[in-house]
Short mmCIF file of C-alpha atoms in Angstrom, two decimals:
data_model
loop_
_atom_site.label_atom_id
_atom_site.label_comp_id
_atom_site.label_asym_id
_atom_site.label_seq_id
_atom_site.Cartn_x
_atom_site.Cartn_y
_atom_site.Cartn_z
CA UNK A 88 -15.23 19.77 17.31
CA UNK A 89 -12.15 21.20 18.59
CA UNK A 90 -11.61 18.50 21.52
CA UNK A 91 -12.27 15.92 18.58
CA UNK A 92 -9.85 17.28 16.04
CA UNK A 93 -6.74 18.16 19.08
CA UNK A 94 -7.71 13.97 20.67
CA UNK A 95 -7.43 12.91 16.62
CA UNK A 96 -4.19 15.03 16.25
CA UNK A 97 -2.37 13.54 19.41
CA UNK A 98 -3.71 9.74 18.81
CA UNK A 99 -1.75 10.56 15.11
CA UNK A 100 0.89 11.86 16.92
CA UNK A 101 1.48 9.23 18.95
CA UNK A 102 1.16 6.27 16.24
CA UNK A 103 3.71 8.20 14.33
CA UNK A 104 6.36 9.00 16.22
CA UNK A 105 5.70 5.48 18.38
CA UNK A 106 7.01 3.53 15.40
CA UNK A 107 9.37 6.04 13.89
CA UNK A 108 11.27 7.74 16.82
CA UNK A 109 11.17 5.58 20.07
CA UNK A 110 12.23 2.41 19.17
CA UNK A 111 15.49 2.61 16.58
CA UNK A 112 15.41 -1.37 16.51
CA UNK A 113 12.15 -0.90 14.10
CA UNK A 114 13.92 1.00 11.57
CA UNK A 115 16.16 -1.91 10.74
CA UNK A 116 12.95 -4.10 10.19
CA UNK A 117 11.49 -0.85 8.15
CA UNK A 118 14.44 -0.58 5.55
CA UNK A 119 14.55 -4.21 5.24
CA UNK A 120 11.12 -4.50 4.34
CA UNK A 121 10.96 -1.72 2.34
CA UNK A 122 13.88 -2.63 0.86
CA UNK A 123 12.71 -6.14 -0.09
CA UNK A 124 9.48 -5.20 -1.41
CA UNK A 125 10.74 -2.87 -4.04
CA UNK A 126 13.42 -5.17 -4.61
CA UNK A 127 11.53 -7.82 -5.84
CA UNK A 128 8.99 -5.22 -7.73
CA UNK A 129 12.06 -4.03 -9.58
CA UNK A 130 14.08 -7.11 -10.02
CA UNK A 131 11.16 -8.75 -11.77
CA UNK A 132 10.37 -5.74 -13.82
CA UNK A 133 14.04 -5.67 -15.04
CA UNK A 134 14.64 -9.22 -15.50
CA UNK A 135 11.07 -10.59 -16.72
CA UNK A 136 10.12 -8.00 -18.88
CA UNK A 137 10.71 -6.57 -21.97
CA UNK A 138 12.31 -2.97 -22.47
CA UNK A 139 8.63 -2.41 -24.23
CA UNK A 140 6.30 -3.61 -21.44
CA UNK A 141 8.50 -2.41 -18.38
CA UNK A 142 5.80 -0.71 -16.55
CA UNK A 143 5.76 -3.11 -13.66
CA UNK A 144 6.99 -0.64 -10.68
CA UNK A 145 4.84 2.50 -10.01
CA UNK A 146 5.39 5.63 -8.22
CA UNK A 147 2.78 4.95 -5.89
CA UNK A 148 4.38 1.51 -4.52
CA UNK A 149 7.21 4.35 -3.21
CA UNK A 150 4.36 5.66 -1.00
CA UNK A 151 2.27 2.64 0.50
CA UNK A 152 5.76 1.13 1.12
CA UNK A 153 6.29 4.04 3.80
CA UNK A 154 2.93 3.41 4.79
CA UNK A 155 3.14 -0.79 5.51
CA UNK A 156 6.75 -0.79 6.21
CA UNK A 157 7.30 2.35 8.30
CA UNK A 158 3.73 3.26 9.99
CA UNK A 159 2.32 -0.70 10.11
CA UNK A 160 0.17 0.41 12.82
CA UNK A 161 -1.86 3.01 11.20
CA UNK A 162 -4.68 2.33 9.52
CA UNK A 163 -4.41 3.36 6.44
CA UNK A 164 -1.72 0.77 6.16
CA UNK A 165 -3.63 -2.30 6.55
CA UNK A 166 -4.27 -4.72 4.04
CA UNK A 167 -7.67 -3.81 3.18
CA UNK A 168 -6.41 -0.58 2.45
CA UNK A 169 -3.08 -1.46 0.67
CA UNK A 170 -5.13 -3.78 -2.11
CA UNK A 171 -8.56 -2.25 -2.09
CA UNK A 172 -7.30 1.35 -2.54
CA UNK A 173 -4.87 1.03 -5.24
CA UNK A 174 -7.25 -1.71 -6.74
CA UNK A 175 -10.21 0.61 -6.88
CA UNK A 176 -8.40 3.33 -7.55
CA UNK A 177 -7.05 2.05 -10.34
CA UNK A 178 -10.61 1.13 -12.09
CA UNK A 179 -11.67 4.83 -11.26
CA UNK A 180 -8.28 5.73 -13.38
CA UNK A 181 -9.01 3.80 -16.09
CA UNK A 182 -12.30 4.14 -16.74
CA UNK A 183 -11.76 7.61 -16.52
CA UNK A 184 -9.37 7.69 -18.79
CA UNK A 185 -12.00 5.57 -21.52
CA UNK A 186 -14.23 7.89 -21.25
CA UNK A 187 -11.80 11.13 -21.15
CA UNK A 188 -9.08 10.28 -22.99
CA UNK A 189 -7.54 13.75 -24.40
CA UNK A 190 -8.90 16.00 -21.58
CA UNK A 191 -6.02 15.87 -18.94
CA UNK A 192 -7.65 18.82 -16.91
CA UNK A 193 -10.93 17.25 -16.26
CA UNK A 194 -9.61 13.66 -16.02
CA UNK A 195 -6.93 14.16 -13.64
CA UNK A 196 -9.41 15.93 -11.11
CA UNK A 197 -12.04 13.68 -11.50
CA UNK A 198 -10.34 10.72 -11.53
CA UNK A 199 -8.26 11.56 -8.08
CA UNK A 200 -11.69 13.19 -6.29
CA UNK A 201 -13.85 9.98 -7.35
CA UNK A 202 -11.57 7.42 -6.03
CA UNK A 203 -11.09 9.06 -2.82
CA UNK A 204 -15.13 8.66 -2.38
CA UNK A 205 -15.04 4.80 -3.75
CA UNK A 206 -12.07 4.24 -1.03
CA UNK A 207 -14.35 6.31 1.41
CA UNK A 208 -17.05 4.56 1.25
CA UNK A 209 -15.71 1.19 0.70
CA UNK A 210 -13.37 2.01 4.02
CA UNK A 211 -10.25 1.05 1.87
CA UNK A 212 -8.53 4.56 2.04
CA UNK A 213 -4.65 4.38 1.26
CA UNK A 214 -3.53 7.75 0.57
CA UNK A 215 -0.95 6.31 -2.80
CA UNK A 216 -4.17 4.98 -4.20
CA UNK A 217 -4.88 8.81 -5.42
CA UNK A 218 -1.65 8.34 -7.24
CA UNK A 219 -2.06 5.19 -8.84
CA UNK A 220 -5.45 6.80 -10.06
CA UNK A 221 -3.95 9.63 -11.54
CA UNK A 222 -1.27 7.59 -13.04
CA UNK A 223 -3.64 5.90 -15.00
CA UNK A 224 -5.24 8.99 -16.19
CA UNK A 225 -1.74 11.17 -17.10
CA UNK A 226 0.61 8.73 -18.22
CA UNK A 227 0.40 8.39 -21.96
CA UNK A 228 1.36 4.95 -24.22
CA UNK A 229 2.43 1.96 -21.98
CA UNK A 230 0.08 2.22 -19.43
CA UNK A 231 -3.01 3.80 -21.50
CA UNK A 232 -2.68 1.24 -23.60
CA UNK A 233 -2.91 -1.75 -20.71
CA UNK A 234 -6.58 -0.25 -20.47
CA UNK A 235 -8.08 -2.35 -17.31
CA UNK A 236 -5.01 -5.18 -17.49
CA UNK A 237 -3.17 -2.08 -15.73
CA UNK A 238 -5.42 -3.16 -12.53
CA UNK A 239 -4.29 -6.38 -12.60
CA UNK A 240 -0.85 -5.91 -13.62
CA UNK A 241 1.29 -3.48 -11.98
CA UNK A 242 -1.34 -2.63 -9.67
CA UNK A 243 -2.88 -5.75 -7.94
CA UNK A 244 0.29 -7.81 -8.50
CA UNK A 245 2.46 -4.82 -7.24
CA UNK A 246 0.42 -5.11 -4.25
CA UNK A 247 0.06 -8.32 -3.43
CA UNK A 248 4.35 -8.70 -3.74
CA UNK A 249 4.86 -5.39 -1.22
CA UNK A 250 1.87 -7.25 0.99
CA UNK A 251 3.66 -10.91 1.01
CA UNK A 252 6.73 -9.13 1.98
CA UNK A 253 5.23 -7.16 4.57
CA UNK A 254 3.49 -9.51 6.38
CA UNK A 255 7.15 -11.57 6.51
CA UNK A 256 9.48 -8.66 7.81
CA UNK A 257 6.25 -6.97 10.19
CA UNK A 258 6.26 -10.02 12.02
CA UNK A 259 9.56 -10.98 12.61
CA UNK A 260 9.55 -9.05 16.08
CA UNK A 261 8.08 -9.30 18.76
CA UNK A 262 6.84 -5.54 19.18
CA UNK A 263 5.92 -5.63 15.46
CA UNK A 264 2.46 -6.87 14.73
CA UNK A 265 0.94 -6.74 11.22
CA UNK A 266 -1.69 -6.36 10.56
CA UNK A 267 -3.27 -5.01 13.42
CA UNK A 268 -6.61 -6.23 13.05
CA UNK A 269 -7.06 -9.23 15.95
CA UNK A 270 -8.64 -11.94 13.23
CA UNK A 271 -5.46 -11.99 10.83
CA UNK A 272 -3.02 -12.21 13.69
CA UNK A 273 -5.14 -15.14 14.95
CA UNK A 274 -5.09 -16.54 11.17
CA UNK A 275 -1.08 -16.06 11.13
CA UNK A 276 -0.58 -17.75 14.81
CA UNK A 277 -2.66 -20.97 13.62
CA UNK A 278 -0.29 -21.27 10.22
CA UNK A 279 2.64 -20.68 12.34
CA UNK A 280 1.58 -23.53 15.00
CA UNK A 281 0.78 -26.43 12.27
CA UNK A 282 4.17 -25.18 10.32
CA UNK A 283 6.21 -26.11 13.70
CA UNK A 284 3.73 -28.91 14.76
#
Protein backbone atom coordinates (compact mmCIF):
# COMPACT_ATOMS: atom_id res chain seq x y z
CA UNK A 1 0.00 0.00 0.00
CA UNK A 2 2.74 2.23 0.81
CA UNK A 3 4.79 1.64 -2.60
CA UNK A 4 1.25 2.34 -4.26
CA UNK A 5 0.38 5.52 -2.45
CA UNK A 6 4.52 7.09 -2.64
CA UNK A 7 4.39 5.74 -7.02
CA UNK A 8 0.67 7.68 -7.00
CA UNK A 9 2.22 10.70 -5.10
CA UNK A 10 5.31 11.13 -7.50
CA UNK A 11 3.22 10.32 -10.90
CA UNK A 12 0.99 13.57 -9.28
CA UNK A 13 4.00 15.19 -8.70
CA UNK A 14 5.29 15.01 -11.82
CA UNK A 15 1.99 15.94 -13.91
CA UNK A 16 1.87 18.97 -11.74
CA UNK A 17 4.80 20.58 -11.68
CA UNK A 18 5.47 19.25 -15.59
CA UNK A 19 2.87 21.74 -16.77
CA UNK A 20 3.17 24.40 -14.13
CA UNK A 21 6.96 24.87 -13.41
CA UNK A 22 9.18 23.55 -16.34
CA UNK A 23 7.96 25.02 -19.23
CA UNK A 24 7.05 29.04 -18.60
CA UNK A 25 5.87 29.15 -22.39
CA UNK A 26 2.59 27.14 -21.07
CA UNK A 27 1.60 29.71 -18.70
CA UNK A 28 0.99 32.21 -21.45
CA UNK A 29 -1.38 29.60 -23.17
CA UNK A 30 -2.86 28.96 -19.40
CA UNK A 31 -3.88 32.70 -18.67
CA UNK A 32 -5.09 33.07 -22.09
CA UNK A 33 -7.34 30.32 -21.87
CA UNK A 34 -8.39 30.87 -18.65
CA UNK A 35 -8.76 34.18 -19.35
CA UNK A 36 -11.02 33.65 -22.39
CA UNK A 37 -13.22 31.19 -20.89
CA UNK A 38 -14.38 33.31 -18.05
CA UNK A 39 -14.42 36.09 -20.32
CA UNK A 40 -16.98 34.97 -22.39
CA UNK A 41 -18.94 33.32 -19.20
CA UNK A 42 -19.01 36.82 -17.80
CA UNK A 43 -19.41 38.97 -20.80
CA UNK A 44 -22.56 37.09 -21.69
CA UNK A 45 -23.86 37.08 -18.20
CA UNK A 46 -23.42 40.92 -18.08
CA UNK A 47 -24.55 41.80 -21.41
CA UNK A 48 -27.42 39.09 -22.15
CA UNK A 49 -28.99 39.00 -19.01
CA UNK A 50 -31.07 40.74 -16.87
CA UNK A 51 -29.88 42.25 -13.40
CA UNK A 52 -32.75 39.58 -12.12
CA UNK A 53 -31.58 36.38 -13.83
CA UNK A 54 -27.69 37.09 -13.65
CA UNK A 55 -26.72 33.81 -12.30
CA UNK A 56 -24.85 32.70 -15.36
CA UNK A 57 -21.08 32.51 -13.87
CA UNK A 58 -20.50 30.14 -10.87
CA UNK A 59 -17.87 29.79 -8.38
CA UNK A 60 -17.06 26.48 -9.45
CA UNK A 61 -16.16 27.53 -13.24
CA UNK A 62 -13.10 29.46 -11.07
CA UNK A 63 -11.96 25.91 -10.18
CA UNK A 64 -12.31 23.51 -13.33
CA UNK A 65 -10.78 26.50 -15.20
CA UNK A 66 -7.43 25.78 -13.15
CA UNK A 67 -8.08 22.34 -13.77
CA UNK A 68 -8.52 22.42 -18.01
CA UNK A 69 -6.45 25.42 -18.46
CA UNK A 70 -3.55 24.94 -16.04
CA UNK A 71 -3.26 20.96 -15.35
CA UNK A 72 -4.80 19.78 -19.09
CA UNK A 73 -3.00 16.68 -18.57
CA UNK A 74 -4.52 15.37 -15.49
CA UNK A 75 -7.30 13.51 -15.49
CA UNK A 76 -9.61 14.97 -13.71
CA UNK A 77 -9.48 17.65 -16.33
CA UNK A 78 -10.74 15.87 -19.23
CA UNK A 79 -13.85 16.41 -20.85
CA UNK A 80 -15.72 13.61 -19.49
CA UNK A 81 -14.97 14.93 -16.29
CA UNK A 82 -15.44 18.73 -16.91
CA UNK A 83 -19.32 18.08 -18.25
CA UNK A 84 -20.27 14.89 -16.53
CA UNK A 85 -19.17 16.07 -13.05
CA UNK A 86 -20.64 19.40 -12.82
CA UNK A 87 -23.65 17.95 -14.88
CA UNK A 88 -24.34 15.21 -12.39
CA UNK A 89 -23.46 17.03 -9.73
CA UNK A 90 -25.70 19.45 -10.32
CA UNK A 91 -28.91 16.95 -10.48
CA UNK A 92 -27.60 15.49 -7.07
CA UNK A 93 -27.85 19.40 -5.89
CA UNK A 94 -31.04 19.93 -6.98
CA UNK A 95 -32.84 17.17 -6.24
CA UNK A 96 -31.48 17.43 -2.99
CA UNK A 97 -32.49 20.53 -2.49
CA UNK A 98 -36.51 19.34 -3.61
CA UNK A 99 -36.54 17.09 -1.29
CA UNK A 100 -34.60 19.13 1.62
CA UNK A 101 -35.33 22.40 1.09
CA UNK A 102 -35.00 24.24 4.68
CA UNK A 103 -32.47 21.76 6.19
CA UNK A 104 -29.05 23.32 5.16
CA UNK A 105 -27.12 20.88 7.57
CA UNK A 106 -28.30 17.69 6.14
CA UNK A 107 -28.54 18.95 2.53
CA UNK A 108 -25.25 20.40 2.18
CA UNK A 109 -23.55 17.04 3.40
CA UNK A 110 -25.56 14.89 1.53
CA UNK A 111 -25.71 16.57 -1.43
CA UNK A 112 -21.63 17.03 -1.69
CA UNK A 113 -21.00 13.10 -0.34
CA UNK A 114 -23.67 11.69 -2.98
CA UNK A 115 -22.28 13.34 -5.96
CA UNK A 116 -18.84 12.41 -5.28
CA UNK A 117 -20.19 8.56 -5.47
CA UNK A 118 -22.40 9.36 -8.83
CA UNK A 119 -18.98 10.99 -10.31
CA UNK A 120 -17.21 7.83 -8.79
CA UNK A 121 -18.91 5.50 -10.23
CA UNK A 122 -19.77 7.09 -13.43
CA UNK A 123 -15.70 7.84 -13.69
CA UNK A 124 -16.59 11.60 -14.28
CA UNK A 125 -14.79 12.96 -11.08
CA UNK A 126 -13.96 16.82 -11.34
CA UNK A 127 -13.20 17.98 -7.99
CA UNK A 128 -15.50 21.77 -8.69
CA UNK A 129 -18.38 19.45 -9.35
CA UNK A 130 -18.69 19.15 -5.29
CA UNK A 131 -19.11 22.85 -5.50
CA UNK A 132 -21.52 23.26 -8.08
CA UNK A 133 -23.51 20.59 -5.95
CA UNK A 134 -23.44 22.45 -2.96
CA UNK A 135 -24.23 25.59 -4.72
CA UNK A 136 -27.36 24.29 -5.65
CA UNK A 137 -28.20 23.19 -2.24
CA UNK A 138 -26.99 26.66 -0.17
CA UNK A 139 -27.69 29.37 -2.39
CA UNK A 140 -31.14 30.71 -1.71
CA UNK A 141 -33.66 32.65 -4.50
CA UNK A 142 -32.09 32.83 -8.04
CA UNK A 143 -30.73 29.65 -8.29
CA UNK A 144 -33.35 27.60 -5.99
CA UNK A 145 -35.76 28.86 -7.92
CA UNK A 146 -34.14 27.60 -11.55
CA UNK A 147 -34.99 24.10 -9.90
CA UNK A 148 -33.40 21.52 -12.63
CA UNK A 149 -33.10 24.51 -15.54
CA UNK A 150 -29.97 25.35 -13.16
CA UNK A 151 -28.38 22.04 -14.88
CA UNK A 152 -28.86 23.23 -18.04
CA UNK A 153 -28.24 26.76 -17.57
CA UNK A 154 -25.28 27.95 -15.83
CA UNK A 155 -24.09 24.57 -15.43
CA UNK A 156 -24.04 22.60 -18.78
CA UNK A 157 -23.82 25.80 -20.85
CA UNK A 158 -21.03 27.14 -18.46
CA UNK A 159 -19.32 24.08 -19.38
CA UNK A 160 -19.62 23.55 -22.66
CA UNK A 161 -18.26 27.60 -23.26
CA UNK A 162 -14.96 26.91 -20.78
CA UNK A 163 -14.74 23.35 -22.93
CA UNK A 164 -14.99 25.13 -26.59
CA UNK A 165 -12.42 27.46 -25.36
CA UNK A 166 -10.23 24.96 -24.05
CA UNK A 167 -9.99 22.74 -26.66
CA UNK A 168 -8.96 26.10 -28.94
CA UNK A 169 -6.10 27.58 -26.67
CA UNK A 170 -4.86 23.60 -25.42
CA UNK A 171 -4.08 22.99 -28.84
CA UNK A 172 -2.50 25.80 -30.17
CA UNK A 173 1.05 24.30 -29.23
CA UNK A 174 2.74 21.88 -30.07
CA UNK A 175 3.64 20.42 -26.47
CA UNK A 176 -0.02 21.10 -25.51
CA UNK A 177 -2.38 18.29 -26.25
CA UNK A 178 -6.02 18.32 -25.08
CA UNK A 179 -7.56 16.17 -24.35
CA UNK A 180 -5.33 13.51 -23.68
CA UNK A 181 -7.32 10.66 -24.51
CA UNK A 182 -5.78 9.20 -28.13
CA UNK A 183 -9.53 8.98 -29.90
CA UNK A 184 -10.37 12.86 -29.55
CA UNK A 185 -6.95 13.93 -30.70
CA UNK A 186 -7.49 11.60 -33.69
CA UNK A 187 -11.16 13.24 -34.04
CA UNK A 188 -9.45 16.90 -33.87
CA UNK A 189 -6.49 15.93 -36.50
CA UNK A 190 -9.24 14.65 -39.13
CA UNK A 191 -11.34 18.21 -38.70
CA UNK A 192 -8.15 20.00 -38.91
CA UNK A 193 -7.03 18.06 -42.28
CA UNK A 194 -10.53 18.56 -44.28
CA UNK A 195 -10.53 22.39 -42.81
CA UNK A 196 -7.00 22.92 -44.75
CA UNK A 197 -7.84 20.34 -47.54
Amino acid sequence: MKKLMRRTFRVSKYIIYKETLIDYKEHFWSFLGAFVGIWLIAFLQSHYLLKEENIFLIGSFGASSVLIYGAIQSPLAQPRNLIGGHVLSALVGVTINQLIPDIIWLAAPLAVSLSIIVMQCTKTLHPPGGATTLIAVSSPGKIAGLGYWYVLSPVLSGCIILLLIALLFNNMTKNRTYPTRTRFRRLLRKKAKKQTS
